[in-house]
């Protein structure tokens, strides 16, 4: 096949796609820049025109994956009227996005071996903190509106909620199929958890 | 320097422990075999007598870490009166162990990308399946006791619990501010609403 000269942005995207596939297949340590270049159908020098090194590529990939999933979740959550419905929707959106983009989300998690090297380390922790802040805010909002019981500690409960949400990421990273085939059972657990803090009046309305 | 001649098993263990610390601190790429040899107080050559490559050593460390985490789960469990107490105790046991061994949490997180390899995936699936089966047995008795909703699918829920165990490892590896100061109490705070949600519906 004749090699095409692609515009820089397109070339970058094709390298990111190639990295996604390479990471999902080989894991972080075994996927080399040579593998990525081969997968993208280019030479290593061309790859280095666009990225400094493997870390640089992986860092772009994870930022892109993060932006993508957050935008998707927010788009869905804003359509819901109440905070508790919003939390249900957020969990479902994360589930749906992960099912649809399994190799992208795997690649996201597979870049975590860089944890501790600075730079990349911040992003998984920041993602978790942003998620926690948003969930705790929605829980407090639910309390203000009288939809959630007052004696619930919003930041604490937010971590319980998140631990149930995060298993989707983890299961996908580990290549397990269990939750992805049982969406109803999974969402039932989310709803059960949310119903432990819903005020009785709200429950009757539903 | 006087050389220590341990038994073979001993020396191997010594290398694994030094490697665990090095890999946790500097990751796979950053930790050299020389670093590990220095930390273990032996020569590089001695390491290569036990492990033919750095990768082989890394896999040995990984297997050791997973086995240690799993073996700890059921050790010294306090007596529990029902499923909820038992699940809480398991989670506390697990978190206490992770807090005491932060380098193990880092190894788990650092090796997750290896799940792309078939060998690791099969290992971890077998490992998790076993844990899930143990918990499933307990859930059955919880349903009989009336503490758990009979409508729940015990296989699915026990599997979810196992995943929450892994999530705790992540929180520990991230040195999560919420988790660390609370110590093992954090496990109970995290689990309480989840366990309450599994009660039979009124």
Short mmCIF file of C-alpha atoms in Angstrom, two decimals:
data_model
loop_
_atom_site.label_atom_id
_atom_site.label_comp_id
_atom_site.label_asym_id
_atom_site.label_seq_id
_atom_site.Cartn_x
_atom_site.Cartn_y
_atom_site.Cartn_z
CA UNK A 1 0.00 0.00 0.00
CA UNK A 2 1.33 3.41 -0.90
CA UNK A 3 2.00 5.49 2.19
CA UNK A 4 -0.22 8.48 2.45
CA UNK A 5 0.86 11.80 3.80
CA UNK A 6 -1.80 12.77 6.30
CA UNK A 7 -2.34 16.20 7.84
CA UNK A 8 -0.73 16.40 11.31
CA UNK A 9 -4.00 16.22 13.26
CA UNK A 10 -5.20 13.17 11.34
CA UNK A 11 -1.85 11.47 11.75
CA UNK A 12 -1.94 12.11 15.48
CA UNK A 13 -5.41 10.60 15.70
CA UNK A 14 -4.33 7.52 13.79
CA UNK A 15 -1.36 7.08 16.14
CA UNK A 16 -3.69 7.37 19.14
CA UNK A 17 -6.04 4.77 17.66
CA UNK A 18 -3.09 2.46 17.01
CA UNK A 19 -1.89 2.91 20.60
CA UNK A 20 -5.34 2.10 21.91
CA UNK A 21 -5.33 -1.21 20.05
CA UNK A 22 -1.75 -1.99 20.99
CA UNK A 23 -2.29 -1.34 24.71
CA UNK A 24 -5.51 -3.31 24.82
CA UNK A 25 -3.75 -6.26 23.21
CA UNK A 26 -0.32 -6.22 24.82
CA UNK A 27 -0.54 -4.19 28.01
CA UNK A 28 1.57 -1.20 28.82
CA UNK A 29 5.05 -2.68 29.17
CA UNK A 30 4.93 -4.90 26.12
CA UNK A 31 3.58 -2.28 23.76
CA UNK A 32 6.59 -0.44 22.33
CA UNK A 33 6.74 2.64 20.11
CA UNK A 34 7.90 0.29 17.34
CA UNK A 35 4.68 -1.73 17.78
CA UNK A 36 2.60 1.43 17.72
CA UNK A 37 4.33 2.71 14.58
CA UNK A 38 3.81 -0.64 12.86
CA UNK A 39 0.15 -0.70 13.91
CA UNK A 40 -0.31 2.82 12.53
CA UNK A 41 1.51 1.91 9.31
CA UNK A 42 4.26 4.50 9.77
CA UNK A 43 7.94 4.49 10.72
CA UNK A 44 9.16 5.32 14.20
CA UNK A 45 10.77 8.62 13.10
CA UNK A 46 7.37 9.77 11.81
CA UNK A 47 5.85 8.82 15.15
CA UNK A 48 8.45 10.92 16.94
CA UNK A 49 7.52 13.93 14.81
CA UNK A 50 4.17 13.94 16.57
CA UNK A 51 4.94 12.67 20.06
CA UNK A 52 7.96 12.76 22.36
CA UNK A 53 7.71 9.18 23.63
CA UNK A 54 5.33 6.45 24.72
CA UNK A 55 4.37 8.37 27.83
CA UNK A 56 3.45 11.38 25.75
CA UNK A 57 1.18 9.31 23.48
CA UNK A 58 -0.43 7.51 26.38
CA UNK A 59 -0.98 10.77 28.19
CA UNK A 60 -2.80 12.25 25.16
CA UNK A 61 -4.82 9.08 24.86
CA UNK A 62 -5.96 9.11 28.44
CA UNK A 63 -6.80 12.81 28.37
CA UNK A 64 -8.89 12.26 25.28
CA UNK A 65 -10.67 9.26 26.79
CA UNK A 66 -11.35 11.21 29.97
CA UNK A 67 -12.77 14.23 28.14
CA UNK A 68 -14.91 12.00 26.00
CA UNK A 69 -16.48 10.03 28.80
CA UNK A 70 -17.03 13.10 31.01
CA UNK A 71 -18.74 15.00 28.19
CA UNK A 72 -20.95 12.02 27.45
CA UNK A 73 -21.95 11.56 31.09
CA UNK A 74 -22.65 15.27 31.61
CA UNK A 75 -24.79 15.44 28.44
CA UNK A 76 -26.95 12.65 29.79
CA UNK A 77 -27.11 13.82 33.40
CA UNK A 78 -28.33 17.34 32.57
CA UNK A 79 -31.43 15.86 30.94
CA UNK A 80 -32.64 14.52 34.28
CA UNK A 81 -34.76 16.69 36.53
CA UNK A 82 -33.76 15.65 40.06
CA UNK A 83 -30.33 15.04 41.59
CA UNK A 84 -31.11 11.42 42.48
CA UNK A 85 -32.30 10.72 38.95
CA UNK A 86 -29.12 12.43 37.81
CA UNK A 87 -27.00 10.02 39.83
CA UNK A 88 -28.86 7.04 38.40
CA UNK A 89 -28.27 8.46 34.94
CA UNK A 90 -24.56 9.09 35.62
CA UNK A 91 -24.00 5.48 36.64
CA UNK A 92 -25.89 4.22 33.61
CA UNK A 93 -24.03 6.59 31.26
CA UNK A 94 -20.63 5.42 32.55
CA UNK A 95 -21.78 1.84 32.06
CA UNK A 96 -23.06 2.48 28.52
CA UNK A 97 -19.98 4.42 27.46
CA UNK A 98 -17.66 1.70 28.74
CA UNK A 99 -19.60 -1.03 26.94
CA UNK A 100 -19.34 0.92 23.70
CA UNK A 101 -15.69 1.90 24.04
CA UNK A 102 -14.10 -1.02 25.77
CA UNK A 103 -10.66 -0.82 24.22
CA UNK A 104 -10.44 2.95 24.68
CA UNK A 105 -11.34 2.65 28.36
CA UNK A 106 -8.94 -0.25 28.78
CA UNK A 107 -6.17 1.82 27.30
CA UNK A 108 -7.07 4.53 29.79
CA UNK A 109 -6.55 2.20 32.71
CA UNK A 110 -3.51 0.56 31.17
CA UNK A 111 -1.58 3.79 31.32
CA UNK A 112 -1.76 3.73 35.10
CA UNK A 113 1.57 1.89 35.49
CA UNK A 114 2.95 5.37 35.13
CA UNK A 115 1.50 6.08 38.54
CA UNK A 116 4.20 7.61 40.68
CA UNK A 117 6.14 9.15 37.83
CA UNK A 118 4.50 12.53 38.20
CA UNK A 119 2.54 14.05 35.36
CA UNK A 120 0.40 11.05 34.58
CA UNK A 121 -0.07 10.24 38.22
CA UNK A 122 -2.29 13.22 38.73
CA UNK A 123 -4.91 12.29 36.22
CA UNK A 124 -6.46 9.14 37.73
CA UNK A 125 -6.53 10.79 41.14
CA UNK A 126 -7.97 13.99 39.73
CA UNK A 127 -10.64 12.11 37.84
CA UNK A 128 -11.68 10.37 41.03
CA UNK A 129 -11.75 13.65 42.94
CA UNK A 130 -13.78 15.44 40.30
CA UNK A 131 -16.24 12.56 40.27
CA UNK A 132 -16.44 12.61 44.06
CA UNK A 133 -17.02 16.35 44.14
CA UNK A 134 -19.82 16.11 41.58
CA UNK A 135 -21.53 13.18 43.31
CA UNK A 136 -21.29 14.79 46.76
CA UNK A 137 -22.72 18.01 45.33
CA UNK A 138 -25.70 16.20 43.81
CA UNK A 139 -26.34 14.40 47.08
CA UNK A 140 -26.31 17.68 49.01
CA UNK A 141 -28.62 19.18 46.42
CA UNK A 142 -30.98 16.22 46.94
CA UNK A 143 -30.93 16.95 50.68
CA UNK A 144 -31.70 20.65 50.11
CA UNK A 145 -34.66 19.67 47.95
CA UNK A 146 -35.89 17.27 50.61
CA UNK A 147 -35.41 14.25 48.34
CA UNK A 148 -32.64 12.71 50.43
CA UNK A 149 -32.59 12.11 54.17
CA UNK A 150 -30.77 14.70 56.31
CA UNK A 151 -28.67 12.28 58.33
CA UNK A 152 -26.82 11.05 55.24
CA UNK A 153 -23.22 12.25 55.13
CA UNK A 154 -22.90 13.34 51.49
CA UNK A 155 -19.09 13.01 51.07
CA UNK A 156 -19.09 9.58 52.75
CA UNK A 157 -22.06 8.29 50.81
CA UNK A 158 -20.51 9.64 47.63
CA UNK A 159 -17.57 7.26 48.09
CA UNK A 160 -19.93 4.31 48.53
CA UNK A 161 -21.72 5.29 45.34
CA UNK A 162 -18.42 5.75 43.50
CA UNK A 163 -17.08 2.38 44.64
CA UNK A 164 -20.05 0.80 42.88
CA UNK A 165 -19.56 2.95 39.78
CA UNK A 166 -15.82 2.29 39.59
CA UNK A 167 -16.19 -1.47 39.31
CA UNK A 168 -17.25 -0.86 35.71
CA UNK A 169 -13.85 0.66 34.90
CA UNK A 170 -11.99 -2.01 36.82
CA UNK A 171 -13.87 -4.95 35.35
CA UNK A 172 -13.27 -3.59 31.88
CA UNK A 173 -9.57 -3.09 32.56
CA UNK A 174 -9.30 -6.65 33.81
CA UNK A 175 -11.06 -7.90 30.69
CA UNK A 176 -13.99 -9.37 32.62
CA UNK A 177 -17.42 -9.67 31.06
CA UNK A 178 -19.57 -10.12 34.11
CA UNK A 179 -21.19 -6.71 34.65
CA UNK A 180 -21.45 -5.92 30.96
CA UNK A 181 -23.82 -8.78 30.33
CA UNK A 182 -25.98 -7.96 33.34
CA UNK A 183 -26.89 -4.33 33.03
CA UNK A 184 -30.26 -4.77 34.74
CA UNK A 185 -28.73 -6.46 37.77
CA UNK A 186 -26.08 -3.77 37.94
CA UNK A 187 -28.53 -0.88 37.71
CA UNK A 188 -30.70 -2.59 40.30
CA UNK A 189 -27.78 -2.37 42.76
CA UNK A 190 -27.33 1.32 41.94
CA UNK A 191 -31.05 1.98 42.53
CA UNK A 192 -31.04 -0.01 45.75
CA UNK A 193 -28.13 2.05 47.01
CA UNK A 194 -29.82 5.34 46.09
CA UNK A 195 -33.10 4.24 47.66
CA UNK A 196 -31.39 3.83 51.07
CA UNK A 197 -31.05 7.63 51.25
CA UNK A 198 -34.26 8.68 49.47
CA UNK A 199 -36.88 10.22 51.77
CA UNK A 200 -39.98 7.99 52.16
CA UNK A 201 -42.22 10.61 50.50
CA UNK A 202 -40.09 10.51 47.39
CA UNK A 203 -40.25 6.77 47.25
CA UNK A 204 -44.04 6.82 47.22
CA UNK A 205 -44.08 9.28 44.34
CA UNK A 206 -42.07 6.99 42.12
CA UNK B 1 31.58 -8.01 53.36
CA UNK B 2 30.55 -11.29 54.85
CA UNK B 3 28.23 -13.07 52.45
CA UNK B 4 25.06 -14.53 53.73
CA UNK B 5 24.27 -17.95 52.39
CA UNK B 6 20.61 -18.52 53.04
CA UNK B 7 18.69 -21.55 51.95
CA UNK B 8 17.50 -21.40 48.39
CA UNK B 9 13.89 -20.57 49.27
CA UNK B 10 15.04 -17.92 51.66
CA UNK B 11 17.27 -16.13 49.21
CA UNK B 12 14.59 -16.20 46.55
CA UNK B 13 12.15 -14.66 49.01
CA UNK B 14 14.68 -12.00 49.91
CA UNK B 15 15.05 -11.04 46.25
CA UNK B 16 11.29 -10.91 45.77
CA UNK B 17 10.87 -8.61 48.76
CA UNK B 18 13.58 -6.24 47.59
CA UNK B 19 12.12 -6.27 44.08
CA UNK B 20 8.63 -5.55 45.42
CA UNK B 21 9.86 -2.37 47.10
CA UNK B 22 11.86 -1.31 44.05
CA UNK B 23 9.03 -1.92 41.57
CA UNK B 24 6.56 -0.14 43.83
CA UNK B 25 8.84 2.88 44.19
CA UNK B 26 10.15 3.18 40.64
CA UNK B 27 7.82 1.07 38.49
CA UNK B 28 8.94 -1.69 36.19
CA UNK B 29 10.96 0.49 33.83
CA UNK B 30 12.60 2.58 36.53
CA UNK B 31 13.80 -0.21 38.81
CA UNK B 32 16.98 -1.84 37.52
CA UNK B 33 18.22 -5.29 38.48
CA UNK B 34 21.25 -3.55 40.03
CA UNK B 35 18.96 -1.50 42.29
CA UNK B 36 17.23 -4.67 43.40
CA UNK B 37 20.53 -6.47 43.95
CA UNK B 38 21.81 -3.57 46.07
CA UNK B 39 18.65 -3.50 48.14
CA UNK B 40 18.81 -7.25 48.73
CA UNK B 41 22.53 -7.02 49.55
CA UNK B 42 23.52 -9.51 46.85
CA UNK B 43 25.04 -9.42 43.38
CA UNK B 44 23.19 -9.13 40.10
CA UNK B 45 24.57 -12.52 39.16
CA UNK B 46 22.95 -14.04 42.22
CA UNK B 47 19.58 -12.65 41.11
CA UNK B 48 19.99 -14.18 37.66
CA UNK B 49 20.54 -17.55 39.28
CA UNK B 50 16.93 -17.42 40.46
CA UNK B 51 15.25 -15.41 37.72
CA UNK B 52 16.43 -15.49 34.15
CA UNK B 53 15.03 -12.05 33.28
CA UNK B 54 13.78 -8.93 35.03
CA UNK B 55 10.35 -9.69 33.61
CA UNK B 56 10.35 -13.13 35.22
CA UNK B 57 11.22 -11.52 38.54
CA UNK B 58 8.46 -9.00 38.05
CA UNK B 59 5.91 -11.77 37.47
CA UNK B 60 7.11 -13.58 40.58
CA UNK B 61 6.58 -10.38 42.58
CA UNK B 62 3.13 -9.91 41.11
CA UNK B 63 2.06 -13.46 41.93
CA UNK B 64 3.38 -13.09 45.46
CA UNK B 65 1.41 -9.88 45.97
CA UNK B 66 -1.87 -11.32 44.70
CA UNK B 67 -1.46 -14.44 46.82
CA UNK B 68 -0.67 -12.37 49.93
CA UNK B 69 -3.73 -10.15 49.48
CA UNK B 70 -6.05 -13.08 48.94
CA UNK B 71 -4.63 -15.16 51.80
CA UNK B 72 -5.02 -12.27 54.19
CA UNK B 73 -8.74 -11.83 53.49
CA UNK B 74 -9.90 -14.75 55.62
CA UNK B 75 -7.14 -14.70 58.22
CA UNK B 76 -8.09 -13.92 61.84
CA UNK B 77 -11.67 -12.98 61.02
CA UNK B 78 -13.62 -12.03 64.14
CA UNK B 79 -16.79 -14.08 64.71
CA UNK B 80 -19.74 -12.58 62.86
CA UNK B 81 -23.41 -12.93 63.65
CA UNK B 82 -24.67 -12.49 60.10
CA UNK B 83 -23.66 -11.81 56.52
CA UNK B 84 -23.44 -8.04 57.01
CA UNK B 85 -21.00 -8.35 59.90
CA UNK B 86 -18.92 -10.81 57.99
CA UNK B 87 -18.75 -8.72 54.82
CA UNK B 88 -17.78 -5.73 56.94
CA UNK B 89 -15.06 -7.72 58.70
CA UNK B 90 -13.68 -9.00 55.39
CA UNK B 91 -13.51 -5.51 53.97
CA UNK B 92 -11.80 -4.18 57.11
CA UNK B 93 -9.29 -7.04 57.04
CA UNK B 94 -8.56 -6.26 53.44
CA UNK B 95 -8.18 -2.52 53.94
CA UNK B 96 -5.99 -2.91 57.03
CA UNK B 97 -3.69 -5.16 55.06
CA UNK B 98 -3.49 -2.74 52.15
CA UNK B 99 -2.76 0.18 54.49
CA UNK B 100 0.02 -1.80 56.14
CA UNK B 101 1.47 -2.79 52.75
CA UNK B 102 1.21 0.24 50.49
CA UNK B 103 3.83 -1.16 48.13
CA UNK B 104 1.50 -4.09 47.39
CA UNK B 105 -1.30 -1.73 46.39
CA UNK B 106 1.07 -0.01 43.99
CA UNK B 107 2.13 -3.32 42.45
CA UNK B 108 -1.51 -4.26 41.86
CA UNK B 109 -2.25 -0.97 40.17
CA UNK B 110 0.99 -1.05 38.21
CA UNK B 111 0.33 -4.52 36.88
CA UNK B 112 -3.26 -4.05 35.78
CA UNK B 113 -2.16 -3.37 32.21
CA UNK B 114 -0.78 -6.90 32.15
CA UNK B 115 -4.38 -8.09 32.15
CA UNK B 116 -4.05 -7.71 28.39
CA UNK B 117 -1.98 -10.88 28.37
CA UNK B 118 -3.99 -14.07 28.27
CA UNK B 119 -1.97 -15.83 30.94
CA UNK B 120 -2.60 -13.08 33.49
CA UNK B 121 -6.23 -12.77 32.55
CA UNK B 122 -6.81 -16.45 33.14
CA UNK B 123 -5.01 -16.27 36.47
CA UNK B 124 -6.94 -13.34 37.71
CA UNK B 125 -10.26 -14.71 36.56
CA UNK B 126 -9.60 -17.94 38.45
CA UNK B 127 -8.54 -15.97 41.52
CA UNK B 128 -11.60 -13.71 41.49
CA UNK B 129 -13.96 -16.57 40.73
CA UNK B 130 -12.75 -18.37 43.81
CA UNK B 131 -13.29 -15.30 46.02
CA UNK B 132 -16.71 -14.74 44.51
CA UNK B 133 -17.65 -18.36 45.18
CA UNK B 134 -16.67 -18.07 48.82
CA UNK B 135 -18.73 -14.92 49.24
CA UNK B 136 -21.61 -16.45 47.32
CA UNK B 137 -21.79 -19.25 49.88
CA UNK B 138 -22.02 -16.68 52.64
CA UNK B 139 -24.71 -14.78 50.77
CA UNK B 140 -26.83 -17.91 50.56
CA UNK B 141 -26.79 -18.14 54.33
CA UNK B 142 -27.55 -14.40 54.52
CA UNK B 143 -30.65 -14.99 52.42
CA UNK B 144 -31.68 -17.86 54.69
CA UNK B 145 -31.12 -15.66 57.77
CA UNK B 146 -33.32 -12.97 56.28
CA UNK B 147 -30.62 -10.28 56.21
CA UNK B 148 -30.37 -10.36 52.42
CA UNK B 149 -33.08 -9.93 49.85
CA UNK B 150 -33.91 -13.32 48.27
CA UNK B 151 -34.50 -11.50 44.97
CA UNK B 152 -30.77 -10.75 44.69
CA UNK B 153 -28.58 -12.82 42.43
CA UNK B 154 -25.87 -14.05 44.85
CA UNK B 155 -23.41 -14.80 42.05
CA UNK B 156 -23.65 -11.31 40.66
CA UNK B 157 -23.56 -9.51 44.00
CA UNK B 158 -20.60 -11.49 45.29
CA UNK B 159 -18.77 -10.66 42.12
CA UNK B 160 -19.54 -6.97 42.62
CA UNK B 161 -18.18 -7.21 46.17
CA UNK B 162 -14.93 -8.64 44.88
CA UNK B 163 -14.63 -5.68 42.51
CA UNK B 164 -15.18 -3.27 45.38
CA UNK B 165 -12.25 -4.97 47.11
CA UNK B 166 -10.12 -4.10 44.09
CA UNK B 167 -11.39 -0.54 44.09
CA UNK B 168 -10.16 -0.18 47.68
CA UNK B 169 -6.71 -1.23 46.51
CA UNK B 170 -6.85 1.61 44.02
CA UNK B 171 -7.88 4.14 46.59
CA UNK B 172 -4.98 3.03 48.75
CA UNK B 173 -2.51 3.21 45.85
CA UNK B 174 -3.75 6.70 44.99
CA UNK B 175 -3.09 7.66 48.60
CA UNK B 176 -6.61 8.92 48.72
CA UNK B 177 -6.98 11.66 51.35
CA UNK B 178 -10.39 10.50 52.46
CA UNK B 179 -9.25 6.94 53.06
CA UNK B 180 -5.82 7.15 54.66
CA UNK B 181 -6.58 9.11 57.86
CA UNK B 182 -9.60 6.94 58.64
CA UNK B 183 -7.70 3.70 58.46
CA UNK B 184 -9.73 0.51 58.36
CA UNK B 185 -12.81 2.37 59.61
CA UNK B 186 -13.10 3.69 56.03
CA UNK B 187 -14.02 0.15 54.93
CA UNK B 188 -17.06 0.15 57.22
CA UNK B 189 -18.15 3.63 56.14
CA UNK B 190 -17.92 2.57 52.51
CA UNK B 191 -19.70 -0.75 52.97
CA UNK B 192 -22.51 0.29 55.30
CA UNK B 193 -24.88 1.84 52.72
CA UNK B 194 -24.11 -0.91 50.24
CA UNK B 195 -24.92 -3.67 52.74
CA UNK B 196 -28.06 -1.81 53.85
CA UNK B 197 -29.17 -1.73 50.23
CA UNK B 198 -29.08 -5.53 50.06
CA UNK B 199 -31.67 -5.95 52.83
CA UNK B 200 -35.07 -7.37 51.89
CA UNK B 201 -37.37 -4.63 50.59
CA UNK B 202 -39.92 -3.49 53.16
#
